[in-house]
Amino acid sequence: MGRVIRGSRKGKSLIFTAKTRLRKGAVKLRPVDYAERTGFIKGLVKNIIHDPGRGAPMAEVVFHDPYRYKLKKERWVAVEGLHTGQFVYCGAKAQLTVGNVMPLGKMPEGTVVSMCEEKASDRGRLARASGCNCMVVGHSDDGKKTRIRLPSGSRKTVPSTCRAVVGIAAGGGRMDKPVL
């Protein structure tokens, strides 16, 4: 007779699916608006939370909506050195400080970033796992493209308008053996 191997059992039932009930939601940067394209906007880090199924901690950042009287809550991967009560700034005119979000074209070469966009305004695709980071390697002469080094070590050319969070994604060293 024999047994049905685990691989084919996975296709049949729902007990092998991931436990997603307690997840906090997708991690995304702010949708790009006029404030971010031309200046900057200030947000407040309200909370740093654990997201089940994700190694890196998640930061909840609250912004004032520029168009309506309300608060907008965004979640993205926390970077090392981020703390609750900290102000973070998003936009082209933001300063180069850990936790701020700005376009790659505005960063000097050698800047370490995480949560980097692959295409302009896709809200963060690269280097989102715990301890991961990209590095800005160089800019093209016309300033339209930027070369970044990915966590794998390979290099990628992306548009300079792509945004990223300055700093290394938090939660690094998760896979290391305990030091006794």
mmCIF file with all atom_site columns, C-alpha atoms in Angstrom:
data_model
loop_
_atom_site.group_PDB
_atom_site.id
_atom_site.type_symbol
_atom_site.label_atom_id
_atom_site.label_alt_id
_atom_site.label_comp_id
_atom_site.label_asym_id
_atom_site.label_entity_id
_atom_site.label_seq_id
_atom_site.pdbx_PDB_ins_code
_atom_site.Cartn_x
_atom_site.Cartn_y
_atom_site.Cartn_z
_atom_site.occupancy
_atom_site.B_iso_or_equiv
_atom_site.pdbx_formal_charge
_atom_site.auth_seq_id
_atom_site.auth_comp_id
_atom_site.auth_asym_id
_atom_site.auth_atom_id
_atom_site.pdbx_PDB_model_num
ATOM 1   C CA . MET A 1 1   ? 0.000  0.000  0.000   1.00 0.00 ? 1   MET A CA 1
ATOM 2   C CA . GLY A 1 2   ? 2.459  2.677  1.143   1.00 0.00 ? 2   GLY A CA 1
ATOM 3   C CA . ARG A 1 3   ? 1.749  6.160  2.378   1.00 0.00 ? 3   ARG A CA 1
ATOM 4   C CA . VAL A 1 4   ? 0.806  9.367  0.635   1.00 0.00 ? 4   VAL A CA 1
ATOM 5   C CA . ILE A 1 5   ? 3.899  11.563 0.827   1.00 0.00 ? 5   ILE A CA 1
ATOM 6   C CA . ARG A 1 6   ? 3.674  14.915 2.587   1.00 0.00 ? 6   ARG A CA 1
ATOM 7   C CA . GLY A 1 7   ? 4.152  16.879 -0.638  1.00 0.00 ? 7   GLY A CA 1
ATOM 8   C CA . SER A 1 8   ? 0.980  15.490 -2.159  1.00 0.00 ? 8   SER A CA 1
ATOM 9   C CA . ARG A 1 9   ? -0.956 15.769 1.114   1.00 0.00 ? 9   ARG A CA 1
ATOM 10  C CA . LYS A 1 10  ? -0.269 19.502 1.070   1.00 0.00 ? 10  LYS A CA 1
ATOM 11  C CA . GLY A 1 11  ? -2.331 19.900 -2.069  1.00 0.00 ? 11  GLY A CA 1
ATOM 12  C CA . LYS A 1 12  ? -5.378 18.291 -0.528  1.00 0.00 ? 12  LYS A CA 1
ATOM 13  C CA . SER A 1 13  ? -6.266 19.961 2.752   1.00 0.00 ? 13  SER A CA 1
ATOM 14  C CA . LEU A 1 14  ? -6.166 23.293 4.546   1.00 0.00 ? 14  LEU A CA 1
ATOM 15  C CA . ILE A 1 15  ? -4.171 22.213 7.607   1.00 0.00 ? 15  ILE A CA 1
ATOM 16  C CA . PHE A 1 16  ? -0.876 23.026 5.884   1.00 0.00 ? 16  PHE A CA 1
ATOM 17  C CA . THR A 1 17  ? -1.656 26.674 5.198   1.00 0.00 ? 17  THR A CA 1
ATOM 18  C CA . ALA A 1 18  ? 0.153  29.436 7.103   1.00 0.00 ? 18  ALA A CA 1
ATOM 19  C CA . LYS A 1 19  ? -1.405 30.793 10.299  1.00 0.00 ? 19  LYS A CA 1
ATOM 20  C CA . THR A 1 20  ? -2.386 34.292 9.190   1.00 0.00 ? 20  THR A CA 1
ATOM 21  C CA . ARG A 1 21  ? -5.156 35.257 11.625  1.00 0.00 ? 21  ARG A CA 1
ATOM 22  C CA . LEU A 1 22  ? -2.955 37.292 13.990  1.00 0.00 ? 22  LEU A CA 1
ATOM 23  C CA . ARG A 1 23  ? -0.929 39.085 11.322  1.00 0.00 ? 23  ARG A CA 1
ATOM 24  C CA . LYS A 1 24  ? -0.935 42.856 11.578  1.00 0.00 ? 24  LYS A CA 1
ATOM 25  C CA . GLY A 1 25  ? -1.109 43.716 7.863   1.00 0.00 ? 25  GLY A CA 1
ATOM 26  C CA . ALA A 1 26  ? 1.134  44.375 4.898   1.00 0.00 ? 26  ALA A CA 1
ATOM 27  C CA . VAL A 1 27  ? 4.243  46.536 5.281   1.00 0.00 ? 27  VAL A CA 1
ATOM 28  C CA . LYS A 1 28  ? 4.253  49.428 2.810   1.00 0.00 ? 28  LYS A CA 1
ATOM 29  C CA . LEU A 1 29  ? 5.700  52.902 2.576   1.00 0.00 ? 29  LEU A CA 1
ATOM 30  C CA . ARG A 1 30  ? 3.363  55.891 2.256   1.00 0.00 ? 30  ARG A CA 1
ATOM 31  C CA . PRO A 1 31  ? 1.581  56.311 -1.082  1.00 0.00 ? 31  PRO A CA 1
ATOM 32  C CA . VAL A 1 32  ? 3.487  59.018 -2.959  1.00 0.00 ? 32  VAL A CA 1
ATOM 33  C CA . ASP A 1 33  ? 1.761  62.402 -2.794  1.00 0.00 ? 33  ASP A CA 1
ATOM 34  C CA . TYR A 1 34  ? 2.611  66.051 -3.484  1.00 0.00 ? 34  TYR A CA 1
ATOM 35  C CA . ALA A 1 35  ? 4.083  66.572 -0.007  1.00 0.00 ? 35  ALA A CA 1
ATOM 36  C CA . GLU A 1 36  ? 6.590  63.746 -0.512  1.00 0.00 ? 36  GLU A CA 1
ATOM 37  C CA . ARG A 1 37  ? 7.507  64.668 -4.096  1.00 0.00 ? 37  ARG A CA 1
ATOM 38  C CA . THR A 1 38  ? 8.244  68.345 -3.412  1.00 0.00 ? 38  THR A CA 1
ATOM 39  C CA . GLY A 1 39  ? 9.020  68.659 0.300   1.00 0.00 ? 39  GLY A CA 1
ATOM 40  C CA . PHE A 1 40  ? 8.639  66.374 3.281   1.00 0.00 ? 40  PHE A CA 1
ATOM 41  C CA . ILE A 1 41  ? 6.025  65.254 5.774   1.00 0.00 ? 41  ILE A CA 1
ATOM 42  C CA . LYS A 1 42  ? 6.500  64.457 9.465   1.00 0.00 ? 42  LYS A CA 1
ATOM 43  C CA . GLY A 1 43  ? 5.306  61.228 11.051  1.00 0.00 ? 43  GLY A CA 1
ATOM 44  C CA . LEU A 1 44  ? 5.413  59.894 14.612  1.00 0.00 ? 44  LEU A CA 1
ATOM 45  C CA . VAL A 1 45  ? 6.496  56.340 15.474  1.00 0.00 ? 45  VAL A CA 1
ATOM 46  C CA . LYS A 1 46  ? 3.635  55.191 17.699  1.00 0.00 ? 46  LYS A CA 1
ATOM 47  C CA . ASN A 1 47  ? 4.582  51.572 18.227  1.00 0.00 ? 47  ASN A CA 1
ATOM 48  C CA . ILE A 1 48  ? 7.061  48.857 17.288  1.00 0.00 ? 48  ILE A CA 1
ATOM 49  C CA . ILE A 1 49  ? 5.276  45.522 17.103  1.00 0.00 ? 49  ILE A CA 1
ATOM 50  C CA . HIS A 1 50  ? 5.963  41.878 16.319  1.00 0.00 ? 50  HIS A CA 1
ATOM 51  C CA . ASP A 1 51  ? 4.234  40.512 13.236  1.00 0.00 ? 51  ASP A CA 1
ATOM 52  C CA . PRO A 1 52  ? 3.714  36.717 13.358  1.00 0.00 ? 52  PRO A CA 1
ATOM 53  C CA . GLY A 1 53  ? 5.482  35.019 10.475  1.00 0.00 ? 53  GLY A CA 1
ATOM 54  C CA . ARG A 1 54  ? 7.888  37.924 9.979   1.00 0.00 ? 54  ARG A CA 1
ATOM 55  C CA . GLY A 1 55  ? 11.370 38.010 11.493  1.00 0.00 ? 55  GLY A CA 1
ATOM 56  C CA . ALA A 1 56  ? 11.773 41.778 11.444  1.00 0.00 ? 56  ALA A CA 1
ATOM 57  C CA . PRO A 1 57  ? 9.789  44.001 13.832  1.00 0.00 ? 57  PRO A CA 1
ATOM 58  C CA . MET A 1 58  ? 7.249  46.368 12.338  1.00 0.00 ? 58  MET A CA 1
ATOM 59  C CA . ALA A 1 59  ? 6.923  50.101 13.045  1.00 0.00 ? 59  ALA A CA 1
ATOM 60  C CA . GLU A 1 60  ? 3.550  51.833 13.155  1.00 0.00 ? 60  GLU A CA 1
ATOM 61  C CA . VAL A 1 61  ? 3.986  55.426 11.977  1.00 0.00 ? 61  VAL A CA 1
ATOM 62  C CA . VAL A 1 62  ? 1.181  57.986 12.181  1.00 0.00 ? 62  VAL A CA 1
ATOM 63  C CA . PHE A 1 63  ? 0.934  60.894 9.726   1.00 0.00 ? 63  PHE A CA 1
ATOM 64  C CA . HIS A 1 64  ? -1.499 63.799 9.463   1.00 0.00 ? 64  HIS A CA 1
ATOM 65  C CA . ASP A 1 65  ? -3.468 63.473 6.248   1.00 0.00 ? 65  ASP A CA 1
ATOM 66  C CA . PRO A 1 66  ? -2.482 66.498 4.108   1.00 0.00 ? 66  PRO A CA 1
ATOM 67  C CA . TYR A 1 67  ? -5.922 66.688 2.458   1.00 0.00 ? 67  TYR A CA 1
ATOM 68  C CA . ARG A 1 68  ? -8.435 65.747 5.186   1.00 0.00 ? 68  ARG A CA 1
ATOM 69  C CA . TYR A 1 69  ? -8.611 66.249 8.934   1.00 0.00 ? 69  TYR A CA 1
ATOM 70  C CA . LYS A 1 70  ? -7.582 62.785 10.045  1.00 0.00 ? 70  LYS A CA 1
ATOM 71  C CA . LEU A 1 71  ? -4.592 60.606 10.903  1.00 0.00 ? 71  LEU A CA 1
ATOM 72  C CA . LYS A 1 72  ? -3.131 58.039 8.520   1.00 0.00 ? 72  LYS A CA 1
ATOM 73  C CA . LYS A 1 73  ? -1.398 55.002 10.004  1.00 0.00 ? 73  LYS A CA 1
ATOM 74  C CA . GLU A 1 74  ? 1.349  53.362 7.962   1.00 0.00 ? 74  GLU A CA 1
ATOM 75  C CA . ARG A 1 75  ? 3.321  50.211 8.772   1.00 0.00 ? 75  ARG A CA 1
ATOM 76  C CA . TRP A 1 76  ? 6.812  49.481 7.600   1.00 0.00 ? 76  TRP A CA 1
ATOM 77  C CA . VAL A 1 77  ? 9.787  47.413 8.678   1.00 0.00 ? 77  VAL A CA 1
ATOM 78  C CA . ALA A 1 78  ? 11.526 49.064 11.634  1.00 0.00 ? 78  ALA A CA 1
ATOM 79  C CA . VAL A 1 79  ? 15.202 49.934 11.174  1.00 0.00 ? 79  VAL A CA 1
ATOM 80  C CA . GLU A 1 80  ? 17.893 49.550 13.828  1.00 0.00 ? 80  GLU A CA 1
ATOM 81  C CA . GLY A 1 81  ? 17.885 52.587 16.126  1.00 0.00 ? 81  GLY A CA 1
ATOM 82  C CA . LEU A 1 82  ? 14.211 53.471 15.608  1.00 0.00 ? 82  LEU A CA 1
ATOM 83  C CA . HIS A 1 83  ? 12.244 54.033 18.829  1.00 0.00 ? 83  HIS A CA 1
ATOM 84  C CA . THR A 1 84  ? 8.703  54.943 19.816  1.00 0.00 ? 84  THR A CA 1
ATOM 85  C CA . GLY A 1 85  ? 8.050  58.667 20.094  1.00 0.00 ? 85  GLY A CA 1
ATOM 86  C CA . GLN A 1 86  ? 10.599 59.424 17.360  1.00 0.00 ? 86  GLN A CA 1
ATOM 87  C CA . PHE A 1 87  ? 9.680  61.743 14.508  1.00 0.00 ? 87  PHE A CA 1
ATOM 88  C CA . VAL A 1 88  ? 10.444 60.408 11.033  1.00 0.00 ? 88  VAL A CA 1
ATOM 89  C CA . TYR A 1 89  ? 10.353 62.502 7.884   1.00 0.00 ? 89  TYR A CA 1
ATOM 90  C CA . CYS A 1 90  ? 9.347  61.293 4.434   1.00 0.00 ? 90  CYS A CA 1
ATOM 91  C CA . GLY A 1 91  ? 10.037 63.154 1.218   1.00 0.00 ? 91  GLY A CA 1
ATOM 92  C CA . ALA A 1 92  ? 12.576 64.529 -1.214  1.00 0.00 ? 92  ALA A CA 1
ATOM 93  C CA . LYS A 1 93  ? 13.685 67.286 1.186   1.00 0.00 ? 93  LYS A CA 1
ATOM 94  C CA . ALA A 1 94  ? 14.009 65.019 4.248   1.00 0.00 ? 94  ALA A CA 1
ATOM 95  C CA . GLN A 1 95  ? 17.373 64.835 6.021   1.00 0.00 ? 95  GLN A CA 1
ATOM 96  C CA . LEU A 1 96  ? 19.654 61.820 5.767   1.00 0.00 ? 96  LEU A CA 1
ATOM 97  C CA . THR A 1 97  ? 18.903 60.368 9.232   1.00 0.00 ? 97  THR A CA 1
ATOM 98  C CA . VAL A 1 98  ? 18.176 56.807 10.338  1.00 0.00 ? 98  VAL A CA 1
ATOM 99  C CA . GLY A 1 99  ? 14.459 56.092 9.968   1.00 0.00 ? 99  GLY A CA 1
ATOM 100 C CA . ASN A 1 100 ? 13.715 58.740 7.340   1.00 0.00 ? 100 ASN A CA 1
ATOM 101 C CA . VAL A 1 101 ? 12.292 57.861 3.919   1.00 0.00 ? 101 VAL A CA 1
ATOM 102 C CA . MET A 1 102 ? 13.731 59.611 0.878   1.00 0.00 ? 102 MET A CA 1
ATOM 103 C CA . PRO A 1 103 ? 14.420 59.021 -2.835  1.00 0.00 ? 103 PRO A CA 1
ATOM 104 C CA . LEU A 1 104 ? 17.605 57.140 -3.716  1.00 0.00 ? 104 LEU A CA 1
ATOM 105 C CA . GLY A 1 105 ? 18.683 59.993 -5.999  1.00 0.00 ? 105 GLY A CA 1
ATOM 106 C CA . LYS A 1 106 ? 18.990 62.320 -2.982  1.00 0.00 ? 106 LYS A CA 1
ATOM 107 C CA . MET A 1 107 ? 21.275 59.952 -1.059  1.00 0.00 ? 107 MET A CA 1
ATOM 108 C CA . PRO A 1 108 ? 25.078 60.022 -1.304  1.00 0.00 ? 108 PRO A CA 1
ATOM 109 C CA . GLU A 1 109 ? 26.942 56.912 -2.413  1.00 0.00 ? 109 GLU A CA 1
ATOM 110 C CA . GLY A 1 110 ? 27.591 54.451 0.394   1.00 0.00 ? 110 GLY A CA 1
ATOM 111 C CA . THR A 1 111 ? 24.262 55.095 2.147   1.00 0.00 ? 111 THR A CA 1
ATOM 112 C CA . VAL A 1 112 ? 22.818 51.963 3.760   1.00 0.00 ? 112 VAL A CA 1
ATOM 113 C CA . VAL A 1 113 ? 19.069 51.591 3.181   1.00 0.00 ? 113 VAL A CA 1
ATOM 114 C CA . SER A 1 114 ? 16.307 49.025 3.587   1.00 0.00 ? 114 SER A CA 1
ATOM 115 C CA . MET A 1 115 ? 12.695 48.641 2.409   1.00 0.00 ? 115 MET A CA 1
ATOM 116 C CA . CYS A 1 116 ? 13.813 49.887 -1.007  1.00 0.00 ? 116 CYS A CA 1
ATOM 117 C CA . GLU A 1 117 ? 11.468 50.305 -3.966  1.00 0.00 ? 117 GLU A CA 1
ATOM 118 C CA . GLU A 1 118 ? 12.099 48.349 -7.170  1.00 0.00 ? 118 GLU A CA 1
ATOM 119 C CA . LYS A 1 119 ? 9.960  50.578 -9.386  1.00 0.00 ? 119 LYS A CA 1
ATOM 120 C CA . ALA A 1 120 ? 9.022  54.148 -8.502  1.00 0.00 ? 120 ALA A CA 1
ATOM 121 C CA . SER A 1 121 ? 6.183  54.318 -5.936  1.00 0.00 ? 121 SER A CA 1
ATOM 122 C CA . ASP A 1 122 ? 5.666  50.544 -5.517  1.00 0.00 ? 122 ASP A CA 1
ATOM 123 C CA . ARG A 1 123 ? 5.929  51.181 -1.726  1.00 0.00 ? 123 ARG A CA 1
ATOM 124 C CA . GLY A 1 124 ? 8.970  49.047 -0.864  1.00 0.00 ? 124 GLY A CA 1
ATOM 125 C CA . ARG A 1 125 ? 10.043 45.665 -2.215  1.00 0.00 ? 125 ARG A CA 1
ATOM 126 C CA . LEU A 1 126 ? 13.782 45.041 -1.575  1.00 0.00 ? 126 LEU A CA 1
ATOM 127 C CA . ALA A 1 127 ? 15.686 44.322 1.682   1.00 0.00 ? 127 ALA A CA 1
ATOM 128 C CA . ARG A 1 128 ? 12.708 43.890 4.005   1.00 0.00 ? 128 ARG A CA 1
ATOM 129 C CA . ALA A 1 129 ? 13.825 40.782 5.941   1.00 0.00 ? 129 ALA A CA 1
ATOM 130 C CA . SER A 1 130 ? 15.445 41.091 9.367   1.00 0.00 ? 130 SER A CA 1
ATOM 131 C CA . GLY A 1 131 ? 18.988 42.442 9.267   1.00 0.00 ? 131 GLY A CA 1
ATOM 132 C CA . CYS A 1 132 ? 18.935 43.016 5.486   1.00 0.00 ? 132 CYS A CA 1
ATOM 133 C CA . ASN A 1 133 ? 20.127 46.173 3.788   1.00 0.00 ? 133 ASN A CA 1
ATOM 134 C CA . CYS A 1 134 ? 20.913 47.632 0.375   1.00 0.00 ? 134 CYS A CA 1
ATOM 135 C CA . MET A 1 135 ? 23.751 50.047 -0.304  1.00 0.00 ? 135 MET A CA 1
ATOM 136 C CA . VAL A 1 136 ? 23.679 52.927 -2.778  1.00 0.00 ? 136 VAL A CA 1
ATOM 137 C CA . VAL A 1 137 ? 26.663 52.186 -5.023  1.00 0.00 ? 137 VAL A CA 1
ATOM 138 C CA . GLY A 1 138 ? 26.442 54.961 -7.606  1.00 0.00 ? 138 GLY A CA 1
ATOM 139 C CA . HIS A 1 139 ? 24.310 57.361 -9.624  1.00 0.00 ? 139 HIS A CA 1
ATOM 140 C CA . SER A 1 140 ? 24.139 57.781 -13.390 1.00 0.00 ? 140 SER A CA 1
ATOM 141 C CA . ASP A 1 141 ? 25.455 61.025 -14.906 1.00 0.00 ? 141 ASP A CA 1
ATOM 142 C CA . ASP A 1 142 ? 21.989 62.273 -15.870 1.00 0.00 ? 142 ASP A CA 1
ATOM 143 C CA . GLY A 1 143 ? 20.666 61.466 -12.369 1.00 0.00 ? 143 GLY A CA 1
ATOM 144 C CA . LYS A 1 144 ? 17.821 59.274 -13.624 1.00 0.00 ? 144 LYS A CA 1
ATOM 145 C CA . LYS A 1 145 ? 19.162 55.887 -12.470 1.00 0.00 ? 145 LYS A CA 1
ATOM 146 C CA . THR A 1 146 ? 20.804 54.657 -9.276  1.00 0.00 ? 146 THR A CA 1
ATOM 147 C CA . ARG A 1 147 ? 22.815 51.480 -8.746  1.00 0.00 ? 147 ARG A CA 1
ATOM 148 C CA . ILE A 1 148 ? 22.243 49.615 -5.492  1.00 0.00 ? 148 ILE A CA 1
ATOM 149 C CA . ARG A 1 149 ? 23.877 46.537 -3.990  1.00 0.00 ? 149 ARG A CA 1
ATOM 150 C CA . LEU A 1 150 ? 21.247 44.038 -2.880  1.00 0.00 ? 150 LEU A CA 1
ATOM 151 C CA . PRO A 1 151 ? 21.509 41.823 0.236   1.00 0.00 ? 151 PRO A CA 1
ATOM 152 C CA . SER A 1 152 ? 22.566 38.915 -2.010  1.00 0.00 ? 152 SER A CA 1
ATOM 153 C CA . GLY A 1 153 ? 25.561 40.940 -3.203  1.00 0.00 ? 153 GLY A CA 1
ATOM 154 C CA . SER A 1 154 ? 24.276 41.421 -6.742  1.00 0.00 ? 154 SER A CA 1
ATOM 155 C CA . ARG A 1 155 ? 23.900 44.917 -8.123  1.00 0.00 ? 155 ARG A CA 1
ATOM 156 C CA . LYS A 1 156 ? 20.722 46.350 -9.566  1.00 0.00 ? 156 LYS A CA 1
ATOM 157 C CA . THR A 1 157 ? 19.922 49.551 -11.436 1.00 0.00 ? 157 THR A CA 1
ATOM 158 C CA . VAL A 1 158 ? 16.694 51.236 -10.309 1.00 0.00 ? 158 VAL A CA 1
ATOM 159 C CA . PRO A 1 159 ? 15.150 54.654 -11.049 1.00 0.00 ? 159 PRO A CA 1
ATOM 160 C CA . SER A 1 160 ? 16.457 57.454 -8.810  1.00 0.00 ? 160 SER A CA 1
ATOM 161 C CA . THR A 1 161 ? 12.896 58.371 -7.824  1.00 0.00 ? 161 THR A CA 1
ATOM 162 C CA . CYS A 1 162 ? 12.591 55.060 -5.906  1.00 0.00 ? 162 CYS A CA 1
ATOM 163 C CA . ARG A 1 163 ? 12.338 55.647 -2.164  1.00 0.00 ? 163 ARG A CA 1
ATOM 164 C CA . ALA A 1 164 ? 13.935 53.740 0.698   1.00 0.00 ? 164 ALA A CA 1
ATOM 165 C CA . VAL A 1 165 ? 14.202 53.879 4.491   1.00 0.00 ? 165 VAL A CA 1
ATOM 166 C CA . VAL A 1 166 ? 17.640 54.955 5.729   1.00 0.00 ? 166 VAL A CA 1
ATOM 167 C CA . GLY A 1 167 ? 19.210 52.266 7.941   1.00 0.00 ? 167 GLY A CA 1
ATOM 168 C CA . ILE A 1 168 ? 19.463 48.509 8.360   1.00 0.00 ? 168 ILE A CA 1
ATOM 169 C CA . ALA A 1 169 ? 16.271 46.469 8.872   1.00 0.00 ? 169 ALA A CA 1
ATOM 170 C CA . ALA A 1 170 ? 15.979 45.560 12.560  1.00 0.00 ? 170 ALA A CA 1
ATOM 171 C CA . GLY A 1 171 ? 15.997 42.028 13.967  1.00 0.00 ? 171 GLY A CA 1
ATOM 172 C CA . GLY A 1 172 ? 19.424 41.044 12.606  1.00 0.00 ? 172 GLY A CA 1
ATOM 173 C CA . GLY A 1 173 ? 21.236 38.068 14.100  1.00 0.00 ? 173 GLY A CA 1
ATOM 174 C CA . ARG A 1 174 ? 17.979 36.164 14.494  1.00 0.00 ? 174 ARG A CA 1
ATOM 175 C CA . MET A 1 175 ? 19.439 33.011 12.953  1.00 0.00 ? 175 MET A CA 1
ATOM 176 C CA . ASP A 1 176 ? 22.687 33.095 14.966  1.00 0.00 ? 176 ASP A CA 1
ATOM 177 C CA . LYS A 1 177 ? 23.391 30.429 17.552  1.00 0.00 ? 177 LYS A CA 1
ATOM 178 C CA . PRO A 1 178 ? 23.167 31.611 21.163  1.00 0.00 ? 178 PRO A CA 1
ATOM 179 C CA . VAL A 1 179 ? 26.517 32.596 22.678  1.00 0.00 ? 179 VAL A CA 1
ATOM 180 C CA . LEU A 1 180 ? 27.080 30.562 25.832  1.00 0.00 ? 180 LEU A CA 1
#
